[in-house]
Amino acid sequence: MTDLGPVAWPPAPIRTERLVLREPEARDRAAFIELLASPEVHAYLGGSRPRDELEREVPEVPERWPGSFVVDLGGAMIGQILLRRATGHRRPAAVGKVDLGYLFLPRAWGFGYAAEACAAALDWFDGVLPGEPVVLATQTANVGSMRLAAKLGFTELERFRAWDAEQWLGMRSPVTLSD
Ligand SMILES: CC(C)(COP(=O)(O)OP(=O)(O)OC[C@H]1O[C@@H](n2cnc3c(N)ncnc32)[C@H](O)[C@@H]1OP(=O)(O)O)[C@@H](O)C(=O)NCCC(=O)NCCS
């Protein structure tokens, strides 16, 4: 599910104007638990998990796999970006393609951090796997996520119904030099 193929991982930390994208560390564990336990973060993602369960089950260094970036603001984690190959995707158009996901702590919403971090992750992706498209699935009711997808250059492939809600599948075609 998470295979990005022959990509060197982890890359050197990626710096943007305000943020750093880096591999997860043990010091991020509390922020990961906060992210996974937050009902607000999971409002359109099928529900959060109980904090006590997370405290027991989240490993010492959470989510360390190729394509999993911690977004760091001033030394503290504010979110996670996920780039995974969607082998088990429900939609034929997305099968085998790399899928972008993003989860930010509510206190970090509304500052453009998600857009800044996702753009940097996609730039990195274009560098390591040139020419590969990226897909993104989100509920249409998730207005912030829909706006972010549009800002990042994703365009609609299809809408469909799943998990009792309307879902949106978008795709971003790689930028080529002639564009
Ligand atoms: C989806 C999610 C990442 C969006 O976060 P966000 O902070 O709203 O996204 P952005 O980074 O695009 O920032 C949004 C706002 O910051 C504002 N902003 C403030 N300061 C800014 C700055 N310096 N630069 C850019 N934008 C700025 C912008 O006006 C923008 O608002 P707009 O979209 O209305 O124009 C967040 O809501 C989230 O984590 N949700 C839970 C997880 C989830 O549902 N994920 C989707 C499924 S993969």
PDB file of C-alpha atoms and ligand atoms in Angstrom:
ATOM      1  CA  MET A   1       0.000   0.000   0.000  1.00  0.00           C
ATOM      2  CA  THR A   2       2.799   2.433   0.775  1.00  0.00           C
ATOM      3  CA  ASP A   3       5.300   1.507  -1.890  1.00  0.00           C
ATOM      4  CA  LEU A   4       6.886   4.450  -3.673  1.00  0.00           C
ATOM      5  CA  GLY A   5       9.303   2.205  -5.520  1.00  0.00           C
ATOM      6  CA  PRO A   6      12.978   3.052  -5.872  1.00  0.00           C
ATOM      7  CA  VAL A   7      12.814   6.349  -4.000  1.00  0.00           C
ATOM      8  CA  ALA A   8      15.686   7.195  -1.646  1.00  0.00           C
ATOM      9  CA  TRP A   9      14.159   7.661   1.791  1.00  0.00           C
ATOM     10  CA  PRO A  10      14.275   9.733   3.905  1.00  0.00           C
ATOM     11  CA  PRO A  11      15.203  12.783   1.862  1.00  0.00           C
ATOM     12  CA  ALA A  12      17.085  15.618   3.513  1.00  0.00           C
ATOM     13  CA  PRO A  13      14.583  17.805   5.399  1.00  0.00           C
ATOM     14  CA  ILE A  14      12.647  19.974   2.965  1.00  0.00           C
ATOM     15  CA  ARG A  15      12.514  23.634   3.978  1.00  0.00           C
ATOM     16  CA  THR A  16       9.815  26.031   2.857  1.00  0.00           C
ATOM     17  CA  GLU A  17       9.352  29.663   3.813  1.00  0.00           C
ATOM     18  CA  ARG A  18       7.848  28.772   7.208  1.00  0.00           C
ATOM     19  CA  LEU A  19       8.003  24.988   7.556  1.00  0.00           C
ATOM     20  CA  VAL A  20      10.189  21.908   7.482  1.00  0.00           C
ATOM     21  CA  LEU A  21       9.044  18.561   6.039  1.00  0.00           C
ATOM     22  CA  ARG A  22      10.927  15.694   7.604  1.00  0.00           C
ATOM     23  CA  GLU A  23      10.751  12.071   8.663  1.00  0.00           C
ATOM     24  CA  PRO A  24       8.772  11.324  11.879  1.00  0.00           C
ATOM     25  CA  GLU A  25      10.780  11.221  15.128  1.00  0.00           C
ATOM     26  CA  ALA A  26      10.024   9.844  18.601  1.00  0.00           C
ATOM     27  CA  ARG A  27       9.389  13.427  19.814  1.00  0.00           C
ATOM     28  CA  ASP A  28       6.362  13.638  17.442  1.00  0.00           C
ATOM     29  CA  ARG A  29       4.448  10.855  19.215  1.00  0.00           C
ATOM     30  CA  ALA A  30       2.234  13.136  21.317  1.00  0.00           C
ATOM     31  CA  ALA A  31       1.298  15.231  18.271  1.00  0.00           C
ATOM     32  CA  PHE A  32       0.473  12.073  16.276  1.00  0.00           C
ATOM     33  CA  ILE A  33      -1.812  10.906  19.079  1.00  0.00           C
ATOM     34  CA  GLU A  34      -3.463  14.330  19.173  1.00  0.00           C
ATOM     35  CA  LEU A  35      -3.968  14.188  15.402  1.00  0.00           C
ATOM     36  CA  LEU A  36      -5.421  10.661  15.432  1.00  0.00           C
ATOM     37  CA  ALA A  37      -7.648  11.322  18.460  1.00  0.00           C
ATOM     38  CA  SER A  38      -9.104  14.601  17.188  1.00  0.00           C
ATOM     39  CA  PRO A  39     -12.797  14.381  16.216  1.00  0.00           C
ATOM     40  CA  GLU A  40     -12.386  17.658  14.307  1.00  0.00           C
ATOM     41  CA  VAL A  41      -9.549  16.280  12.166  1.00  0.00           C
ATOM     42  CA  HIS A  42     -11.574  13.127  11.470  1.00  0.00           C
ATOM     43  CA  ALA A  43     -14.923  14.786  10.812  1.00  0.00           C
ATOM     44  CA  TYR A  44     -14.721  13.658   7.154  1.00  0.00           C
ATOM     45  CA  LEU A  45     -12.338  10.738   7.602  1.00  0.00           C
ATOM     46  CA  GLY A  46     -14.485   8.108   9.251  1.00  0.00           C
ATOM     47  CA  GLY A  47     -14.024   8.988  12.908  1.00  0.00           C
ATOM     48  CA  SER A  48     -11.142   9.445  15.302  1.00  0.00           C
ATOM     49  CA  ARG A  49      -9.728   6.772  17.599  1.00  0.00           C
ATOM     50  CA  PRO A  50      -9.943   6.679  21.417  1.00  0.00           C
ATOM     51  CA  ARG A  51      -6.951   8.373  23.020  1.00  0.00           C
ATOM     52  CA  ASP A  52      -6.279   5.543  25.518  1.00  0.00           C
ATOM     53  CA  GLU A  53      -6.135   3.022  22.673  1.00  0.00           C
ATOM     54  CA  LEU A  54      -3.703   5.281  20.787  1.00  0.00           C
ATOM     55  CA  GLU A  55      -1.547   5.744  23.890  1.00  0.00           C
ATOM     56  CA  ARG A  56      -1.178   1.951  24.022  1.00  0.00           C
ATOM     57  CA  GLU A  57      -0.785   1.230  20.318  1.00  0.00           C
ATOM     58  CA  VAL A  58       1.094   4.063  18.620  1.00  0.00           C
ATOM     59  CA  PRO A  59       4.740   2.992  18.275  1.00  0.00           C
ATOM     60  CA  GLU A  60       7.577   4.948  19.826  1.00  0.00           C
ATOM     61  CA  VAL A  61       8.369   6.430  16.411  1.00  0.00           C
ATOM     62  CA  PRO A  62       5.006   6.711  14.623  1.00  0.00           C
ATOM     63  CA  GLU A  63       4.298   6.492  10.909  1.00  0.00           C
ATOM     64  CA  ARG A  64       7.861   6.067   9.718  1.00  0.00           C
ATOM     65  CA  TRP A  65       7.578   4.868   6.115  1.00  0.00           C
ATOM     66  CA  PRO A  66       8.581   6.240   2.699  1.00  0.00           C
ATOM     67  CA  GLY A  67       6.177   9.016   1.766  1.00  0.00           C
ATOM     68  CA  SER A  68       5.181   9.940   5.336  1.00  0.00           C
ATOM     69  CA  PHE A  69       6.274  13.493   6.144  1.00  0.00           C
ATOM     70  CA  VAL A  70       5.904  15.332   9.410  1.00  0.00           C
ATOM     71  CA  VAL A  71       5.217  19.018   8.892  1.00  0.00           C
ATOM     72  CA  ASP A  72       7.217  20.952  11.457  1.00  0.00           C
ATOM     73  CA  LEU A  73       6.671  24.565  12.470  1.00  0.00           C
ATOM     74  CA  GLY A  74       9.350  26.018  14.716  1.00  0.00           C
ATOM     75  CA  GLY A  75      10.431  22.580  15.962  1.00  0.00           C
ATOM     76  CA  ALA A  76       6.948  21.154  16.654  1.00  0.00           C
ATOM     77  CA  MET A  77       4.788  18.894  14.514  1.00  0.00           C
ATOM     78  CA  ILE A  78       1.633  20.557  13.156  1.00  0.00           C
ATOM     79  CA  GLY A  79       0.592  17.957  10.611  1.00  0.00           C
ATOM     80  CA  GLN A  80       1.342  14.978   8.424  1.00  0.00           C
ATOM     81  CA  ILE A  81       1.521  14.573   4.658  1.00  0.00           C
ATOM     82  CA  LEU A  82       1.153  11.119   3.143  1.00  0.00           C
ATOM     83  CA  LEU A  83       2.152  10.027  -0.347  1.00  0.00           C
ATOM     84  CA  ARG A  84       1.190   6.378  -0.882  1.00  0.00           C
ATOM     85  CA  ARG A  85       0.644   4.129  -3.839  1.00  0.00           C
ATOM     86  CA  ALA A  86      -3.053   3.340  -3.886  1.00  0.00           C
ATOM     87  CA  THR A  87      -2.927  -0.365  -4.699  1.00  0.00           C
ATOM     88  CA  GLY A  88      -6.137  -1.095  -2.817  1.00  0.00           C
ATOM     89  CA  HIS A  89      -8.089   1.916  -4.031  1.00  0.00           C
ATOM     90  CA  ARG A  90     -11.809   1.431  -4.629  1.00  0.00           C
ATOM     91  CA  ARG A  91     -11.838   3.495  -7.827  1.00  0.00           C
ATOM     92  CA  PRO A  92     -10.307   1.952 -10.970  1.00  0.00           C
ATOM     93  CA  ALA A  93      -8.972   5.373 -12.064  1.00  0.00           C
ATOM     94  CA  ALA A  94      -6.851   5.568  -8.908  1.00  0.00           C
ATOM     95  CA  VAL A  95      -5.509   2.013  -8.713  1.00  0.00           C
ATOM     96  CA  GLY A  96      -1.722   1.909  -8.723  1.00  0.00           C
ATOM     97  CA  LYS A  97      -1.377   5.698  -8.594  1.00  0.00           C
ATOM     98  CA  VAL A  98       0.251   7.638  -5.801  1.00  0.00           C
ATOM     99  CA  ASP A  99      -2.302   9.242  -3.502  1.00  0.00           C
ATOM    100  CA  LEU A 100      -1.822  12.461  -1.505  1.00  0.00           C
ATOM    101  CA  GLY A 101      -3.253  12.773   2.001  1.00  0.00           C
ATOM    102  CA  TYR A 102      -2.938  15.582   4.564  1.00  0.00           C
ATOM    103  CA  LEU A 103      -3.871  15.931   8.210  1.00  0.00           C
ATOM    104  CA  PHE A 104      -3.189  19.079  10.217  1.00  0.00           C
ATOM    105  CA  LEU A 105      -3.905  19.910  13.842  1.00  0.00           C
ATOM    106  CA  PRO A 106      -6.912  22.263  14.035  1.00  0.00           C
ATOM    107  CA  ARG A 107      -4.867  25.018  15.683  1.00  0.00           C
ATOM    108  CA  ALA A 108      -2.727  25.108  12.509  1.00  0.00           C
ATOM    109  CA  TRP A 109      -5.663  25.526  10.110  1.00  0.00           C
ATOM    110  CA  GLY A 110      -6.271  28.798   8.321  1.00  0.00           C
ATOM    111  CA  PHE A 111      -2.674  29.960   7.906  1.00  0.00           C
ATOM    112  CA  GLY A 112      -1.880  28.410   4.556  1.00  0.00           C
ATOM    113  CA  TYR A 113       0.472  25.866   6.146  1.00  0.00           C
ATOM    114  CA  ALA A 114      -1.193  22.864   4.503  1.00  0.00           C
ATOM    115  CA  ALA A 115      -0.966  24.465   1.061  1.00  0.00           C
ATOM    116  CA  GLU A 116       2.676  25.448   1.599  1.00  0.00           C
ATOM    117  CA  ALA A 117       3.648  21.983   2.861  1.00  0.00           C
ATOM    118  CA  CYS A 118       1.723  20.005   0.225  1.00  0.00           C
ATOM    119  CA  ALA A 119       3.192  22.101  -2.588  1.00  0.00           C
ATOM    120  CA  ALA A 120       6.682  21.336  -1.270  1.00  0.00           C
ATOM    121  CA  ALA A 121       5.915  17.605  -0.956  1.00  0.00           C
ATOM    122  CA  LEU A 122       4.590  17.545  -4.532  1.00  0.00           C
ATOM    123  CA  ASP A 123       7.727  19.367  -5.755  1.00  0.00           C
ATOM    124  CA  TRP A 124       9.840  16.730  -4.049  1.00  0.00           C
ATOM    125  CA  PHE A 125       7.690  14.016  -5.606  1.00  0.00           C
ATOM    126  CA  ASP A 126       8.069  15.510  -9.105  1.00  0.00           C
ATOM    127  CA  GLY A 127      11.827  15.415  -8.585  1.00  0.00           C
ATOM    128  CA  VAL A 128      12.053  11.778  -7.471  1.00  0.00           C
ATOM    129  CA  LEU A 129       9.351  10.268  -9.695  1.00  0.00           C
ATOM    130  CA  PRO A 130       9.178  12.595 -12.689  1.00  0.00           C
ATOM    131  CA  GLY A 131       6.116  12.254 -14.857  1.00  0.00           C
ATOM    132  CA  GLU A 132       3.993  10.398 -12.283  1.00  0.00           C
ATOM    133  CA  PRO A 133       0.476  11.684 -11.696  1.00  0.00           C
ATOM    134  CA  VAL A 134      -0.878  11.996  -8.148  1.00  0.00           C
ATOM    135  CA  VAL A 135      -4.478  11.335  -7.109  1.00  0.00           C
ATOM    136  CA  LEU A 136      -6.397  12.664  -4.130  1.00  0.00           C
ATOM    137  CA  ALA A 137      -9.687  11.551  -2.619  1.00  0.00           C
ATOM    138  CA  THR A 138     -11.772  13.637  -0.267  1.00  0.00           C
ATOM    139  CA  GLN A 139     -15.402  14.116   0.736  1.00  0.00           C
ATOM    140  CA  THR A 140     -17.048  16.961  -1.173  1.00  0.00           C
ATOM    141  CA  ALA A 141     -18.426  18.219   2.162  1.00  0.00           C
ATOM    142  CA  ASN A 142     -14.837  18.729   3.365  1.00  0.00           C
ATOM    143  CA  VAL A 143     -14.703  22.290   2.086  1.00  0.00           C
ATOM    144  CA  GLY A 144     -11.181  23.101   3.344  1.00  0.00           C
ATOM    145  CA  SER A 145      -9.804  19.972   1.718  1.00  0.00           C
ATOM    146  CA  MET A 146     -11.627  20.657  -1.566  1.00  0.00           C
ATOM    147  CA  ARG A 147     -10.196  24.208  -1.651  1.00  0.00           C
ATOM    148  CA  LEU A 148      -6.726  22.905  -0.904  1.00  0.00           C
ATOM    149  CA  ALA A 149      -6.972  20.268  -3.666  1.00  0.00           C
ATOM    150  CA  ALA A 150      -7.923  22.972  -6.177  1.00  0.00           C
ATOM    151  CA  LYS A 151      -5.090  25.251  -4.996  1.00  0.00           C
ATOM    152  CA  LEU A 152      -2.625  22.409  -5.498  1.00  0.00           C
ATOM    153  CA  GLY A 153      -3.784  21.928  -9.089  1.00  0.00           C
ATOM    154  CA  PHE A 154      -5.921  18.803  -8.708  1.00  0.00           C
ATOM    155  CA  THR A 155      -8.829  18.544 -11.124  1.00  0.00           C
ATOM    156  CA  GLU A 156     -11.861  16.329 -10.862  1.00  0.00           C
ATOM    157  CA  LEU A 157     -11.811  12.809 -12.277  1.00  0.00           C
ATOM    158  CA  GLU A 158     -15.078  11.714 -10.751  1.00  0.00           C
ATOM    159  CA  ARG A 159     -17.495  11.940  -7.867  1.00  0.00           C
ATOM    160  CA  PHE A 160     -18.837   8.811  -6.242  1.00  0.00           C
ATOM    161  CA  ARG A 161     -20.680   7.663  -3.170  1.00  0.00           C
ATOM    162  CA  ALA A 162     -18.945   5.688  -0.451  1.00  0.00           C
ATOM    163  CA  TRP A 163     -19.107   5.470   3.328  1.00  0.00           C
ATOM    164  CA  ASP A 164     -22.490   7.206   3.135  1.00  0.00           C
ATOM    165  CA  ALA A 165     -21.069  10.410   1.675  1.00  0.00           C
ATOM    166  CA  GLU A 166     -20.218  11.978  -1.659  1.00  0.00           C
ATOM    167  CA  GLN A 167     -16.512  11.521  -2.438  1.00  0.00           C
ATOM    168  CA  TRP A 168     -14.338  13.446  -4.878  1.00  0.00           C
ATOM    169  CA  LEU A 169     -11.442  11.901  -6.761  1.00  0.00           C
ATOM    170  CA  GLY A 170      -9.000  14.359  -8.280  1.00  0.00           C
ATOM    171  CA  MET A 171      -5.782  14.067 -10.196  1.00  0.00           C
ATOM    172  CA  ARG A 172      -2.790  16.296 -10.660  1.00  0.00           C
ATOM    173  CA  SER A 173      -0.887  15.755 -13.838  1.00  0.00           C
ATOM    174  CA  PRO A 174       2.833  16.287 -13.541  1.00  0.00           C
ATOM    175  CA  VAL A 175       4.185  19.634 -14.617  1.00  0.00           C
ATOM    176  CA  THR A 176       6.389  19.373 -17.663  1.00  0.00           C
ATOM    177  CA  LEU A 177       8.948  21.894 -18.863  1.00  0.00           C
ATOM    178  CA  SER A 178       6.774  22.862 -21.818  1.00  0.00           C
ATOM    179  CA  ASP A 179       3.833  23.803 -19.550  1.00  0.00           C
TER     180      ASP A 179
HETATM  181  C1  LIG B   1      -7.748  19.921   4.925  1.00  0.00           C
HETATM  182  C2  LIG B   1      -6.851  20.817   5.794  1.00  0.00           C
HETATM  183  C3  LIG B   1      -5.423  20.318   5.732  1.00  0.00           C
HETATM  184  C4  LIG B   1      -6.942  22.239   5.255  1.00  0.00           C
HETATM  185  O1  LIG B   1      -6.204  23.097   6.108  1.00  0.00           O
HETATM  186  P1  LIG B   1      -6.198  24.683   5.864  1.00  0.00           P
HETATM  187  O2  LIG B   1      -5.367  25.296   6.888  1.00  0.00           O
HETATM  188  O3  LIG B   1      -7.619  25.104   5.743  1.00  0.00           O
HETATM  189  O4  LIG B   1      -5.542  24.776   4.410  1.00  0.00           O
HETATM  190  P2  LIG B   1      -4.607  25.863   3.738  1.00  0.00           P
HETATM  191  O5  LIG B   1      -3.179  25.627   4.024  1.00  0.00           O
HETATM  192  O6  LIG B   1      -4.993  25.807   2.291  1.00  0.00           O
HETATM  193  O7  LIG B   1      -4.975  27.257   4.376  1.00  0.00           O
HETATM  194  C5  LIG B   1      -6.277  27.777   4.259  1.00  0.00           C
HETATM  195  C6  LIG B   1      -6.398  29.230   4.528  1.00  0.00           C
HETATM  196  O8  LIG B   1      -5.313  29.866   5.171  1.00  0.00           O
HETATM  197  C7  LIG B   1      -5.415  31.259   4.827  1.00  0.00           C
HETATM  198  N1  LIG B   1      -4.108  31.884   5.062  1.00  0.00           N
HETATM  199  C8  LIG B   1      -3.804  32.618   6.156  1.00  0.00           C
HETATM  200  N2  LIG B   1      -2.536  33.034   6.105  1.00  0.00           N
HETATM  201  C9  LIG B   1      -2.001  32.570   4.934  1.00  0.00           C
HETATM  202  C10 LIG B   1      -0.728  32.663   4.322  1.00  0.00           C
HETATM  203  N3  LIG B   1       0.277  33.332   4.894  1.00  0.00           N
HETATM  204  N4  LIG B   1      -0.523  32.035   3.148  1.00  0.00           N
HETATM  205  C11 LIG B   1      -1.514  31.351   2.541  1.00  0.00           C
HETATM  206  N5  LIG B   1      -2.762  31.250   3.072  1.00  0.00           N
HETATM  207  C12 LIG B   1      -3.012  31.831   4.272  1.00  0.00           C
HETATM  208  C13 LIG B   1      -5.839  31.271   3.396  1.00  0.00           C
HETATM  209  O9  LIG B   1      -6.633  32.387   3.133  1.00  0.00           O
HETATM  210  C14 LIG B   1      -6.595  29.968   3.230  1.00  0.00           C
HETATM  211  O10 LIG B   1      -7.987  30.168   3.147  1.00  0.00           O
HETATM  212  P3  LIG B   1      -8.781  29.865   1.801  1.00  0.00           P
HETATM  213  O11 LIG B   1      -8.591  28.439   1.422  1.00  0.00           O
HETATM  214  O12 LIG B   1     -10.170  30.152   2.218  1.00  0.00           O
HETATM  215  O13 LIG B   1      -8.248  30.795   0.788  1.00  0.00           O
HETATM  216  C15 LIG B   1      -7.337  20.795   7.264  1.00  0.00           C
HETATM  217  O14 LIG B   1      -8.644  21.282   7.338  1.00  0.00           O
HETATM  218  C16 LIG B   1      -7.293  19.406   7.899  1.00  0.00           C
HETATM  219  O15 LIG B   1      -6.251  18.934   8.361  1.00  0.00           O
HETATM  220  N6  LIG B   1      -8.456  18.714   7.963  1.00  0.00           N
HETATM  221  C17 LIG B   1      -8.555  17.422   8.577  1.00  0.00           C
HETATM  222  C18 LIG B   1      -7.944  16.314   7.747  1.00  0.00           C
HETATM  223  C19 LIG B   1      -8.648  16.138   6.432  1.00  0.00           C
HETATM  224  O16 LIG B   1      -9.851  16.245   6.334  1.00  0.00           O
HETATM  225  N7  LIG B   1      -7.864  15.820   5.368  1.00  0.00           N
HETATM  226  C20 LIG B   1      -8.408  15.638   4.054  1.00  0.00           C
HETATM  227  C21 LIG B   1      -8.436  14.254   3.611  1.00  0.00           C
HETATM  228  S1  LIG B   1      -6.902  13.696   2.877  1.00  0.00           S
END
